[in-house]
Short mmCIF file of C-alpha atoms and ligand atoms in Angstrom, two decimals:
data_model
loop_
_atom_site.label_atom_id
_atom_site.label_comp_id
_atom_site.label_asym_id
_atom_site.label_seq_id
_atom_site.Cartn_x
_atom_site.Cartn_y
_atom_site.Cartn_z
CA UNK A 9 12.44 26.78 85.25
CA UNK A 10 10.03 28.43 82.62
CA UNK A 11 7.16 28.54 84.26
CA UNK A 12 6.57 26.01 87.30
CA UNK A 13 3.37 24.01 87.46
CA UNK A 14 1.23 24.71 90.74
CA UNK A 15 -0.78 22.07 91.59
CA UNK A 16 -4.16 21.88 94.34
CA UNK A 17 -5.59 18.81 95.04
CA UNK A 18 -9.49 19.79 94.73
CA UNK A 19 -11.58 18.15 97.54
CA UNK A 20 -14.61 18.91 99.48
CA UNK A 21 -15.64 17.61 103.17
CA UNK A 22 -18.06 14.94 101.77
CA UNK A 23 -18.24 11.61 100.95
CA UNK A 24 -18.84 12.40 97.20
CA UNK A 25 -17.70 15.53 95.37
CA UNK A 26 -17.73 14.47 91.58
CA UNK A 27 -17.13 11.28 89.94
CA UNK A 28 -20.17 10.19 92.00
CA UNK A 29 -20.37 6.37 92.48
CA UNK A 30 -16.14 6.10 93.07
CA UNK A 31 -16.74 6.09 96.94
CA UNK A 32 -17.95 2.48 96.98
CA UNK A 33 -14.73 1.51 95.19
CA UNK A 34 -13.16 -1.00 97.78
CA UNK A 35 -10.20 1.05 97.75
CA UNK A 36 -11.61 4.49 98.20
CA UNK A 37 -11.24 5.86 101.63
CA UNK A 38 -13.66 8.47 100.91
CA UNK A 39 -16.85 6.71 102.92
CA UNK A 40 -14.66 7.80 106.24
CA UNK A 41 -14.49 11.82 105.02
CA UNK A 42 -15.73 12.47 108.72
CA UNK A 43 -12.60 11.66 110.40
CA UNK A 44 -9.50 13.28 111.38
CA UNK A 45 -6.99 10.54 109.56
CA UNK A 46 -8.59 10.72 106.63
CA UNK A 47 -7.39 14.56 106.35
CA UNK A 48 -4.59 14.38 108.28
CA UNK A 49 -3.11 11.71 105.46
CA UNK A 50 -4.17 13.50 102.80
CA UNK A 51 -2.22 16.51 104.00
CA UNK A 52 1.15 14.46 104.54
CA UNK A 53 0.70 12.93 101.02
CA UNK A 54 0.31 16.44 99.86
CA UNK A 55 3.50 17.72 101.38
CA UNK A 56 5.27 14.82 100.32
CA UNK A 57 4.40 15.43 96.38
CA UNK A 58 5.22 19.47 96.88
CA UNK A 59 1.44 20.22 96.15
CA UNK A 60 0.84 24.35 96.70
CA UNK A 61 -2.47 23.64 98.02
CA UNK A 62 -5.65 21.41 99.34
CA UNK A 63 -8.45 22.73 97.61
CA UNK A 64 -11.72 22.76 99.58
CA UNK A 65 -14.92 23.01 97.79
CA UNK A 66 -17.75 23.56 99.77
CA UNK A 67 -22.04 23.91 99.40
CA UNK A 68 -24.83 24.85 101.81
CA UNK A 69 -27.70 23.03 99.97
CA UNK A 70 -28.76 20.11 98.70
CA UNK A 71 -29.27 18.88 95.34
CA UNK A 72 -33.20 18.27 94.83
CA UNK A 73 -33.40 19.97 91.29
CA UNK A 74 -33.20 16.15 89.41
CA UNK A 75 -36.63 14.43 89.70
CA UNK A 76 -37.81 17.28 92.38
CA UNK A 77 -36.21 15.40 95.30
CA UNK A 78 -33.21 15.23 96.76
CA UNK A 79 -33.54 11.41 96.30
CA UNK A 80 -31.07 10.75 93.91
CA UNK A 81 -28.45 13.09 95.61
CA UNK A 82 -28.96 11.51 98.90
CA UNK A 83 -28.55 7.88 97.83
CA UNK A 84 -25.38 8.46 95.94
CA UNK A 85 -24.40 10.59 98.47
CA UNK A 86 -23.53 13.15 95.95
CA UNK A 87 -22.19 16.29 98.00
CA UNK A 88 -24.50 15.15 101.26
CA UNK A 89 -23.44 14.89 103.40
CA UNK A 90 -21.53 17.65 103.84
CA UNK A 91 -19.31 18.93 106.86
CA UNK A 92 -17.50 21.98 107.36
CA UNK A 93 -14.78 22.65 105.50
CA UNK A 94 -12.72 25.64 107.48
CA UNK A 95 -13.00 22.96 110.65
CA UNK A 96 -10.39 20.53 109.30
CA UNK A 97 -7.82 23.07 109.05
CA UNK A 98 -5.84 23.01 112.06
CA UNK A 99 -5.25 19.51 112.20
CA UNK A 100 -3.97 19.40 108.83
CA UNK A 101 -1.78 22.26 109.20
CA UNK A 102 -0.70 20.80 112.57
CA UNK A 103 0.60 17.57 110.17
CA UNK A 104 2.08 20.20 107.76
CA UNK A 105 4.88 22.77 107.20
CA UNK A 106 4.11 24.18 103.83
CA UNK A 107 0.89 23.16 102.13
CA UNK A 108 -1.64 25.81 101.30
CA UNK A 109 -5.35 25.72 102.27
CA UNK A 110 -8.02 26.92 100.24
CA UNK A 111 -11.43 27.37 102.00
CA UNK A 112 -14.66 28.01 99.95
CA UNK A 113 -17.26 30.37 101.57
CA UNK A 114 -20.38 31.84 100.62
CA UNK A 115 -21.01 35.81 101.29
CA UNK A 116 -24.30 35.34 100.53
CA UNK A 117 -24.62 34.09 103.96
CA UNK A 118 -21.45 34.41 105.73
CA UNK A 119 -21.78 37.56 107.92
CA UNK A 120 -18.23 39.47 106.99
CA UNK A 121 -17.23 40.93 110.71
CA UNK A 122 -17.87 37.36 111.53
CA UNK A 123 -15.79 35.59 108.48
CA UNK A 124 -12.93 38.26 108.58
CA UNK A 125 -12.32 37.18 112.24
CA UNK A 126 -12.64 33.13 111.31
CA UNK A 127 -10.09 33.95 108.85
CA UNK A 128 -7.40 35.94 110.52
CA UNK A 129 -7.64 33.06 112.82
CA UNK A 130 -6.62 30.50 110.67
CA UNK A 131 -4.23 32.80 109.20
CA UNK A 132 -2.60 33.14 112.43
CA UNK A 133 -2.43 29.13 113.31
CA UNK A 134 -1.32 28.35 109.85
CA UNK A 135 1.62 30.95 109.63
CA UNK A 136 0.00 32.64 106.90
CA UNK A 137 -1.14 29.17 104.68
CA UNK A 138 -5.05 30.05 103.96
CA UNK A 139 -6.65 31.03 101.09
CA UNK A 140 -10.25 32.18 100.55
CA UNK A 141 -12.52 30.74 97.35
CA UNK A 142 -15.27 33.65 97.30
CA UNK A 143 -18.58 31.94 95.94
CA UNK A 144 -22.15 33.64 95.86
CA UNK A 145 -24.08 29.98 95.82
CA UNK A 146 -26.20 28.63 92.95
CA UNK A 147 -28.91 26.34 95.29
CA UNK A 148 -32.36 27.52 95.72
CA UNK A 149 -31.97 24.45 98.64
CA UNK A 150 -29.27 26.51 99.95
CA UNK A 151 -31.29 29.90 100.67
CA UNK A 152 -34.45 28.61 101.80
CA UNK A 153 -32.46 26.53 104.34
CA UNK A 154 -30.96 30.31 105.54
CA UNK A 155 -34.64 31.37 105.81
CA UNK A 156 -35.20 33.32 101.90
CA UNK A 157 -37.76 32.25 99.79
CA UNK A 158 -34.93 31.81 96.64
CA UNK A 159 -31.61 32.86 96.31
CA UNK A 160 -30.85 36.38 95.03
CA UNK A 161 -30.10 36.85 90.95
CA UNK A 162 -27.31 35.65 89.73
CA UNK A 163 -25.42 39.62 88.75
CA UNK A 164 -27.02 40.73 92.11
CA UNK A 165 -25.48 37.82 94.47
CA UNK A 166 -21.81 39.43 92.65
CA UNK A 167 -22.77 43.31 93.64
CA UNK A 168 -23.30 41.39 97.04
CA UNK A 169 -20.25 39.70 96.71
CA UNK A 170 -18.19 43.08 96.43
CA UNK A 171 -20.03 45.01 98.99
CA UNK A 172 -19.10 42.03 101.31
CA UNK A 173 -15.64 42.45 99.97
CA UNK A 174 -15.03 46.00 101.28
CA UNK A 175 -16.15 45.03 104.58
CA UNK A 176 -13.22 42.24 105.18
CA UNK A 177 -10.59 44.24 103.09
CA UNK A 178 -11.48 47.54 105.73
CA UNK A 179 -10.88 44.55 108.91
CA UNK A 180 -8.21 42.84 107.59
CA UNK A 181 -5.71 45.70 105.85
CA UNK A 182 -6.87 48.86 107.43
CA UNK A 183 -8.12 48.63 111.11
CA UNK A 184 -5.04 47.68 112.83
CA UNK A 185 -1.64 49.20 111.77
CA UNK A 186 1.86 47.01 111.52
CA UNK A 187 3.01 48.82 114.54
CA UNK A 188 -0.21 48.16 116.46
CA UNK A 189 1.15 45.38 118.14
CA UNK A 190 3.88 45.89 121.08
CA UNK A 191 3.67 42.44 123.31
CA UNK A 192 5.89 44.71 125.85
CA UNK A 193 5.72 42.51 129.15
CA UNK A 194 8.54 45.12 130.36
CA UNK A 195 5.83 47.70 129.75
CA UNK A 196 2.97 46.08 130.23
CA UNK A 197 1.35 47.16 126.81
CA UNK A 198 -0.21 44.72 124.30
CA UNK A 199 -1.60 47.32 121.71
CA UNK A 200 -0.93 51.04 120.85
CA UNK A 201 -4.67 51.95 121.03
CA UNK A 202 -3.60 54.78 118.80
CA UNK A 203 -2.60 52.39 116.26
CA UNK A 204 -6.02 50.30 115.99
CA UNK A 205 -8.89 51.90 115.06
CA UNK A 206 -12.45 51.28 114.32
CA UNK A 207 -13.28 51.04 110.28
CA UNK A 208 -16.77 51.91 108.97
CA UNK A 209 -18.90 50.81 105.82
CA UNK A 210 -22.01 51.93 104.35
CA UNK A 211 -22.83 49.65 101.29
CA UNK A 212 -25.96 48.51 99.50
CA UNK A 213 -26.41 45.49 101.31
CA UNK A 214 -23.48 45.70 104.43
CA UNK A 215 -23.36 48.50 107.16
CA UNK A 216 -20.91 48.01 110.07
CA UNK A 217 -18.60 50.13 112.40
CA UNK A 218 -15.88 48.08 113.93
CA UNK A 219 -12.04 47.63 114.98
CA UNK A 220 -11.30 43.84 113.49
CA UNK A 221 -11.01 41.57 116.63
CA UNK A 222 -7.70 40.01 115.78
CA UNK A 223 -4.78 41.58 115.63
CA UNK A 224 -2.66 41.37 111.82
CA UNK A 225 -2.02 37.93 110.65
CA UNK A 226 0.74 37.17 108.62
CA UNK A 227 -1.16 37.76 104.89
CA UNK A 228 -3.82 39.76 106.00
CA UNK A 229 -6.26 39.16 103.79
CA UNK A 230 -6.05 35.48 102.82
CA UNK A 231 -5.38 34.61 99.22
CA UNK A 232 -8.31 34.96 97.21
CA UNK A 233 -9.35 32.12 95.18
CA UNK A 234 -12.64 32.63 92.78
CA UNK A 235 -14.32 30.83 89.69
CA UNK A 236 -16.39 33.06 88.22
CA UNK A 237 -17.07 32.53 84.43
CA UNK A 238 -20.36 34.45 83.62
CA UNK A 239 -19.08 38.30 82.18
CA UNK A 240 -20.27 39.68 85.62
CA UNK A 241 -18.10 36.58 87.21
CA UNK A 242 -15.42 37.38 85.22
CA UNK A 243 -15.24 41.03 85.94
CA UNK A 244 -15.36 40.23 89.67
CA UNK A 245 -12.33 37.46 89.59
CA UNK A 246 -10.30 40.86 87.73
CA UNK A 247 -10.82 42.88 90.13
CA UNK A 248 -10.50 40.47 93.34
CA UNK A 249 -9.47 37.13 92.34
CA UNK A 250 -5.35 35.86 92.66
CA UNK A 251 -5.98 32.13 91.95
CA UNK A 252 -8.83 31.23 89.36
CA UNK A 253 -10.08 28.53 88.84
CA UNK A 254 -11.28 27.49 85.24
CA UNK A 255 -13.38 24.23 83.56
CA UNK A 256 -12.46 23.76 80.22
CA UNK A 257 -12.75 20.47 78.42
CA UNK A 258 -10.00 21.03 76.11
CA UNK A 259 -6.68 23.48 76.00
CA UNK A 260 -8.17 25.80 73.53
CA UNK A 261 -11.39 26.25 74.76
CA UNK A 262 -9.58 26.94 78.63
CA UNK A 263 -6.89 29.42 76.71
CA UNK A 264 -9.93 31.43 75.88
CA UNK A 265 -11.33 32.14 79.27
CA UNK A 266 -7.79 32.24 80.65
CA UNK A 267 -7.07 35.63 77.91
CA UNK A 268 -10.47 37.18 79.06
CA UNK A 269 -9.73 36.58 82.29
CA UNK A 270 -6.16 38.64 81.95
CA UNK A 271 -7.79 40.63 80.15
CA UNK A 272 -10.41 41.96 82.84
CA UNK A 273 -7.32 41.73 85.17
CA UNK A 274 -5.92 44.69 83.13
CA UNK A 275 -9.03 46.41 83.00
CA UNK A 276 -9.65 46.54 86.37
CA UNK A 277 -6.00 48.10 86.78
CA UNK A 278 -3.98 44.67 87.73
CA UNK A 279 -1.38 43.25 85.56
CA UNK A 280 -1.42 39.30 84.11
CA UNK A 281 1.33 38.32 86.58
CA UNK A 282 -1.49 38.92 89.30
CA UNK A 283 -3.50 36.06 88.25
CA UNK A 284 -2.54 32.24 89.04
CA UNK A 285 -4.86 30.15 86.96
CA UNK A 286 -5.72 26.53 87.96
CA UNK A 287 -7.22 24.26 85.50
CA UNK A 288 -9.56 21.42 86.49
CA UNK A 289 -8.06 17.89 85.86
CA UNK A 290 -8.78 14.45 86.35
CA UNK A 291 -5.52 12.42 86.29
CA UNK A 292 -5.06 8.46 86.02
CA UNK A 293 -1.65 7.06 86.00
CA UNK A 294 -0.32 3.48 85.46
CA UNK A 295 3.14 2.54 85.37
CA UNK A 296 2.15 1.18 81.77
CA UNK A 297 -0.20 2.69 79.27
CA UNK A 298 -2.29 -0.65 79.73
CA UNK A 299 -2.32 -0.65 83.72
CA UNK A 300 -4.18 3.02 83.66
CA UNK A 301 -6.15 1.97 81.09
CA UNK A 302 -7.23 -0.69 83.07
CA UNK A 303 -7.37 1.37 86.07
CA UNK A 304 -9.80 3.15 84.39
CA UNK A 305 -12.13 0.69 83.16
CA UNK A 306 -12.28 -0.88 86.96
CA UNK A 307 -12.81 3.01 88.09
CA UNK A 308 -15.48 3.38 85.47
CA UNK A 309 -17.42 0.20 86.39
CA UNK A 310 -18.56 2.23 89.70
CA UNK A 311 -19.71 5.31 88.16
CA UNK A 312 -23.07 6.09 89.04
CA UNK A 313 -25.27 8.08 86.88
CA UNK A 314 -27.81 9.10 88.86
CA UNK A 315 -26.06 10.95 91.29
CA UNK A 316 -23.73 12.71 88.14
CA UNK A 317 -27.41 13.61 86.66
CA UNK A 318 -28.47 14.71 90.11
CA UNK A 319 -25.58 16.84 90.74
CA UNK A 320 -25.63 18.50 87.19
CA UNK A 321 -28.81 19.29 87.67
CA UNK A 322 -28.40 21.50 90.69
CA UNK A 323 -25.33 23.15 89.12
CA UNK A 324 -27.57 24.48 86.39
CA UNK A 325 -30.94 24.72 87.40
CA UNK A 326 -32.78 21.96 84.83
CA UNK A 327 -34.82 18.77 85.59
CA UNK A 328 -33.04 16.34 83.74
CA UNK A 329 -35.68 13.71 84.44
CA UNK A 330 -37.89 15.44 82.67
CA UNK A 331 -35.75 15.09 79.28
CA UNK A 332 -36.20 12.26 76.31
CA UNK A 333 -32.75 10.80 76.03
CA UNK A 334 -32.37 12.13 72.61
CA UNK A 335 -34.16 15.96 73.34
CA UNK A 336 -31.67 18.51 73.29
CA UNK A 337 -31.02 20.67 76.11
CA UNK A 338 -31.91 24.37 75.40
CA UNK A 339 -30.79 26.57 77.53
CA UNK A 340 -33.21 28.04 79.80
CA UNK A 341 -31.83 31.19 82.00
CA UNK A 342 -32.36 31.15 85.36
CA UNK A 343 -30.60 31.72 88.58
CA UNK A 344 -28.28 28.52 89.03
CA UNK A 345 -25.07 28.45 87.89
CA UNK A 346 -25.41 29.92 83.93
CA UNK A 347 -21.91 28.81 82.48
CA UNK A 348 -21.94 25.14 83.53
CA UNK A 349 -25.60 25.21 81.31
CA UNK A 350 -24.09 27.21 78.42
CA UNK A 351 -21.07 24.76 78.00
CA UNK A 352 -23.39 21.92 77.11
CA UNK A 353 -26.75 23.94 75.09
CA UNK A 354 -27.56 25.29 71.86
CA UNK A 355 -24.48 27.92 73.82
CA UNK A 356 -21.86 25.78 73.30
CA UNK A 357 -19.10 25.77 70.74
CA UNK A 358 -20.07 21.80 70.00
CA UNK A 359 -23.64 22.41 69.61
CA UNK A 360 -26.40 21.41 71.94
CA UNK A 361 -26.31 18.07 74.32
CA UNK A 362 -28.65 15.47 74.49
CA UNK A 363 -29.50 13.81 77.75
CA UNK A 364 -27.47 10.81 76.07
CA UNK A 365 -25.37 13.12 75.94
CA UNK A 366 -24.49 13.91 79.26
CA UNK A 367 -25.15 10.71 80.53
CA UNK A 368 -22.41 9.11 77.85
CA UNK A 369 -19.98 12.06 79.12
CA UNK A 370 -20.30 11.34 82.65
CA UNK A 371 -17.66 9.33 83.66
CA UNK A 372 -14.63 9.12 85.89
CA UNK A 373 -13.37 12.67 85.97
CA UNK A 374 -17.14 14.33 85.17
CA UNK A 375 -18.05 16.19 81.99
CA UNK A 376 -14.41 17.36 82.85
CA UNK A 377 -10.87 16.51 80.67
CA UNK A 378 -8.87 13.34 81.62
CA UNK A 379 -5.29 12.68 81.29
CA UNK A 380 -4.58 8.89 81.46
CA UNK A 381 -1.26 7.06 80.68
CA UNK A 382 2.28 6.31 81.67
CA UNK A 383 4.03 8.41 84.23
CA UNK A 384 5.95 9.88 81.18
CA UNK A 385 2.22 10.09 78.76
CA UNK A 386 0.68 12.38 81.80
CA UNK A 387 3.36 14.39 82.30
CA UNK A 388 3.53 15.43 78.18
CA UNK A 389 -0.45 15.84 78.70
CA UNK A 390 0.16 18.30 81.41
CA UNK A 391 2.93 19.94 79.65
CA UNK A 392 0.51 20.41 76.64
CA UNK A 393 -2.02 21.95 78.58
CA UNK A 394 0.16 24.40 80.22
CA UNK A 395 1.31 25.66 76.91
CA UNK A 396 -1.67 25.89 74.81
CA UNK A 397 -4.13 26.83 77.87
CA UNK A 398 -1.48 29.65 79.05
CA UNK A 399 -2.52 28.32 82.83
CA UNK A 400 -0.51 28.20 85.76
CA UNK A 401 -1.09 24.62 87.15
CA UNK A 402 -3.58 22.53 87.74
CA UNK A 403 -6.46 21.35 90.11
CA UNK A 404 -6.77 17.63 90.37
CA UNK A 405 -10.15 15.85 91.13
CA UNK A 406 -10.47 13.52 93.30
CA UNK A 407 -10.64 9.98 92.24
CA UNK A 408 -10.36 7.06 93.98
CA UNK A 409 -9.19 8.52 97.58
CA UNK A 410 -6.30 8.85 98.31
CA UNK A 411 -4.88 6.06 95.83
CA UNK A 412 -5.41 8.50 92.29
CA UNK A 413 -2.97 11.60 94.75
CA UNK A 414 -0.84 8.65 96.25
CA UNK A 415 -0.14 7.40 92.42
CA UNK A 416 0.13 10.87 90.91
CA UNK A 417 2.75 11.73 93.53
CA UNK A 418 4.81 8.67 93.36
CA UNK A 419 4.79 8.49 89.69
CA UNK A 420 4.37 11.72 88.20
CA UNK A 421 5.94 14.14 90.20
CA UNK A 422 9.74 12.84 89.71
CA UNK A 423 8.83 13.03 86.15
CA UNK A 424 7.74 16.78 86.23
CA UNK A 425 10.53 17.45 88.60
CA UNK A 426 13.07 15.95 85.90
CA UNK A 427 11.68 17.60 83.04
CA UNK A 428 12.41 21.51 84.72
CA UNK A 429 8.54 21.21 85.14
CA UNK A 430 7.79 21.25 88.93
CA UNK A 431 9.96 22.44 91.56
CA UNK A 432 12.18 20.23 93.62
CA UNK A 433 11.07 21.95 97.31
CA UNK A 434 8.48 24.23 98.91
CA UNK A 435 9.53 28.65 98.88
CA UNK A 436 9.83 29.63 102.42
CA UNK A 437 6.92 31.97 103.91
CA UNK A 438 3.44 32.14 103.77
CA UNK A 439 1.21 31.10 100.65
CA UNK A 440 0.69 34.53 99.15
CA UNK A 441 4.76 34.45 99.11
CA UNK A 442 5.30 31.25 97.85
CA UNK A 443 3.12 31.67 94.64
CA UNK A 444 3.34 35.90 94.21
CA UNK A 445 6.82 36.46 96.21
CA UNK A 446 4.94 39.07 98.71
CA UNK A 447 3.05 37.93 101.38
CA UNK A 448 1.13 41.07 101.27
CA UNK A 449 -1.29 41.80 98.44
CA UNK A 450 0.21 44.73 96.17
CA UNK A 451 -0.63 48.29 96.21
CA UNK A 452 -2.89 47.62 92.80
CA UNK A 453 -5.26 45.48 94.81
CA UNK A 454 -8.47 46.99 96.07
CA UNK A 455 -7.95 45.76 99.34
CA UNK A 456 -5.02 47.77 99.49
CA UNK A 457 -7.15 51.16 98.86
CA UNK A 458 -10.37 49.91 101.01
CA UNK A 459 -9.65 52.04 103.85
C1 FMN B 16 -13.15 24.62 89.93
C2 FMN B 16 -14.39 25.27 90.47
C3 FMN B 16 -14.70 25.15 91.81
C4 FMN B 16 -15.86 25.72 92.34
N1 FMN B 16 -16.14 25.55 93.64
C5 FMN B 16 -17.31 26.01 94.13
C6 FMN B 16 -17.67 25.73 95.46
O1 FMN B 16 -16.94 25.10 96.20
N2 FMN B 16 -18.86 26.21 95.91
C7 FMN B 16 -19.70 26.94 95.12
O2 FMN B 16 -20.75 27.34 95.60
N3 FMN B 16 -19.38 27.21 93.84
C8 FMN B 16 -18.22 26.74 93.34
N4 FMN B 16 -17.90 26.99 92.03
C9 FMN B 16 -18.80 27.81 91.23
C10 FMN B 16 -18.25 29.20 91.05
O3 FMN B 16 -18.13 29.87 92.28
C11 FMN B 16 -19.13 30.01 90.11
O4 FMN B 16 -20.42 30.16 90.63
C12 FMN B 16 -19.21 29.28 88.79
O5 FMN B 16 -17.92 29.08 88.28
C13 FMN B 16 -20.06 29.99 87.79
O6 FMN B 16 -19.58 31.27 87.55
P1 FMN B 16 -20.62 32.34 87.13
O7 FMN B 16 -21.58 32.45 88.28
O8 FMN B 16 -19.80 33.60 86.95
O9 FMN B 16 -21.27 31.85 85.89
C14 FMN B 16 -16.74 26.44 91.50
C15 FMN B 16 -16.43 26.56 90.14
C16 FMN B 16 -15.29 25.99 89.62
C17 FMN B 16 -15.00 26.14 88.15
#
């Protein structure tokens, strides 16, 4: 196989993470986020279609940017509410053998002695399946909530990010050795004491002494997942980052960020093959062109702009509602999330947006790309993608829930699997070895050398 797709299914513990208005579908099972089944199917469907990972997105604000208020956000019940994401973890893996689980959290206010711990936990019950999507936040909601008056600036919350980063890499790689543990009933010994000991950091914005409070799990440090796109984010994903995740509304413009990205891989001292790179996609299937089309049109007729406006305008920090539908959007820096505003202003390659704009753009799948057609259409769409955007696989959005996985995986996925495209069964061991063939990170990585 040339290169094998990866695919996440990208999903957050709310009731409506993008696509806003698609949870009222009659259909969607998304309105019943807050129970166990809901997860626990989606998992089994997951397995069943071979998917590397469940994707889980995650905020700690709410979006009252739009109109001042959180109004909008709150009746389309765009990203609130929002539950814990690391919480639904065990029951899915209990329902699982093989799928991967990527867990957003925020340094900006996770406390690291704390997270490392939460982490190694999961690690452990999971058999090594976890990964870790490092975010800094982009709500002003988000820190007051947490007690600040604003959040930090946008280059400082990533110096943050990496002090908070040598903290977990000391707990998880360097505080306990591989011999540490003995489990000698016979002996009576657990630990080697002289095996475990206490790390120490002194950083611009972290201090600790400590000896991590679990013992090693099987990866360690969890895979790290990131998204950063600004230069600064972008020079943090090459020196941390193993999955990326990029937004890119056509091949060209992804293949781009995907060669910078590389490219700051290289820089920072890691090679290309240490970067997996996930492309956002919305995917809508029919078992005729006509049927998705159709699909599509129903989907469409439940989008709800309000909550899309209300959400975009959290993401990058402007008052839509204070735009003429045919004023362009400048761009206006500020401390939200910079290269979500850049893709649509005077910034962007296509020229500045107006709010007709966006609101004409916003439809099923977001301002993001959409593959629609026959099993045998998506799969060449894919296929195109992977070549031209040099990426490794694919996020897909969540749609109607869980029909848009449940069709993907009944009709796509024997179509990738027969073109050489997508593998026919999971790689034994934990995540890190299924998609980098260690389960450890590599000597290159920083966490390797944080000790
Ligand atoms: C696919 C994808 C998923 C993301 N998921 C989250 C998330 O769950 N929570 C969050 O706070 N930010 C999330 N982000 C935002 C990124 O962490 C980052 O702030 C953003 O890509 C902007 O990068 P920049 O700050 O370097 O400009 C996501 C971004 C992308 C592209």
């Amino acid at each position: 196989m040339a290169r094998p797709m990866l695919l996440n299914a990208f999903e957050m513990n709310t009731v409506s993470q993008s696509s806003h208005g698609l949870w009222a579908h009659p259909r969607s099972r998304a309105a019943d986020y807050n129970r166990l089944s809901y997860w626990t199917d989606l998992a089994r469907l997951l397995e069943r279609g071979l998917f590397d990972g469940l994707f889980l997105a995650d905020v700690l604000g709410v979006y009252d940017v739009y109109g001042g208020s959180a109004e909008a956000a709150l009746r389309s019940g765009a990203q609130i509410p929002i539950n814990d994401p690391m919480l639904l973890v065990p029951a899915m893996a209990q329902v699982t053998q093989h799928l991967g689980f990527g867990i957003t959290a925020n340094v900006s206010y996770e406390a690291p002695f704390l997270l490392a711990r939460r982490f190694s936990t999961l690690d452990h019950l999971t058999e090594g399946r976890v990964a870790w999507n490092v975010v800094t936040g982009f709500l002003d909601s988000a820190a007051r909530a947490m007690g600040r008056p604003t959040q930090r600036e946008h280059d400082t919350r990533y110096d943050m990010a990496d002090d908070f980063l040598q903290v977990v890499y000391k707990l998880w790689e360097h505080s306990w050795a591989d011999d540490a543990v003995l489990r000698d009933k016979g002996a009576r010994v657990f630990s080697r004491p002289d095996r475990v000991r206490e790390v120490a950091h002194d950083g611009p914005y972290f201090q600790m002494r400590g000896l991590h409070l679990s013992e090693p799990s099987p990866q360690r440090t969890p895979v790290l997942f990131q998204a950063g796109s600004s230069t600064r984010g972008l020079r943090f994903a090459g020196e941390h980052a193993e999955c990326v995740f990029i937004n890119g509304r056509s091949p060209a413009g992804a293949a781009e960020k995907v060669a910078r990205l590389r490219a700051a891989a290289r820089q920072a001292g890691r090679r290309d093959e240490d970067l997996r790179v996930f492309a956002g996609m919305s995917v809508i299937v029919g078992r005729s062109q006509a049927e998705a089309e159709d699909k599509l049109a129903d989907y469409r007729s439940y989008i709800d702009p309000e909550g899309e406006l209300a959400h975009f305008a959290a993401s990058t920090g402007i008052d839509y509602a204070r735009h003429g539908l045919d004023e362009p959007i400048g761009f206006v820096q500020n401390n939200a999330n910079n290269s979500a505003l850049e893709s649509i202003t005077t910034r962007s390659r296509e020229g500045a947006w107006t709010k007709r704009d966006l609101i004409a753009r916003m439809s099923v799948g977001g301002r993001g790309p959409l593959i629609l057609g026959d099993p045998q259409q998506v799969a060449d769409g894919l296929a195109q993608w992977m070549a031209e955007a040099d990426i490794d696989g694919f996020n897909l959005t969540r749609l109607v829930a869980h029909e848009s996985l449940e069709d993907f995986v009944t009709l796509v996925v024997p179509v990738l699997q027969e073109r050489g495209l997508y593998k026919r069964g999971y790689g034994e061991g934990p995540l890190r070895r299924k998609l980098f063939g260690e389960a450890r990170l590599p000597d290159r990585h920083p966490a390797r050398r944080a000790g």
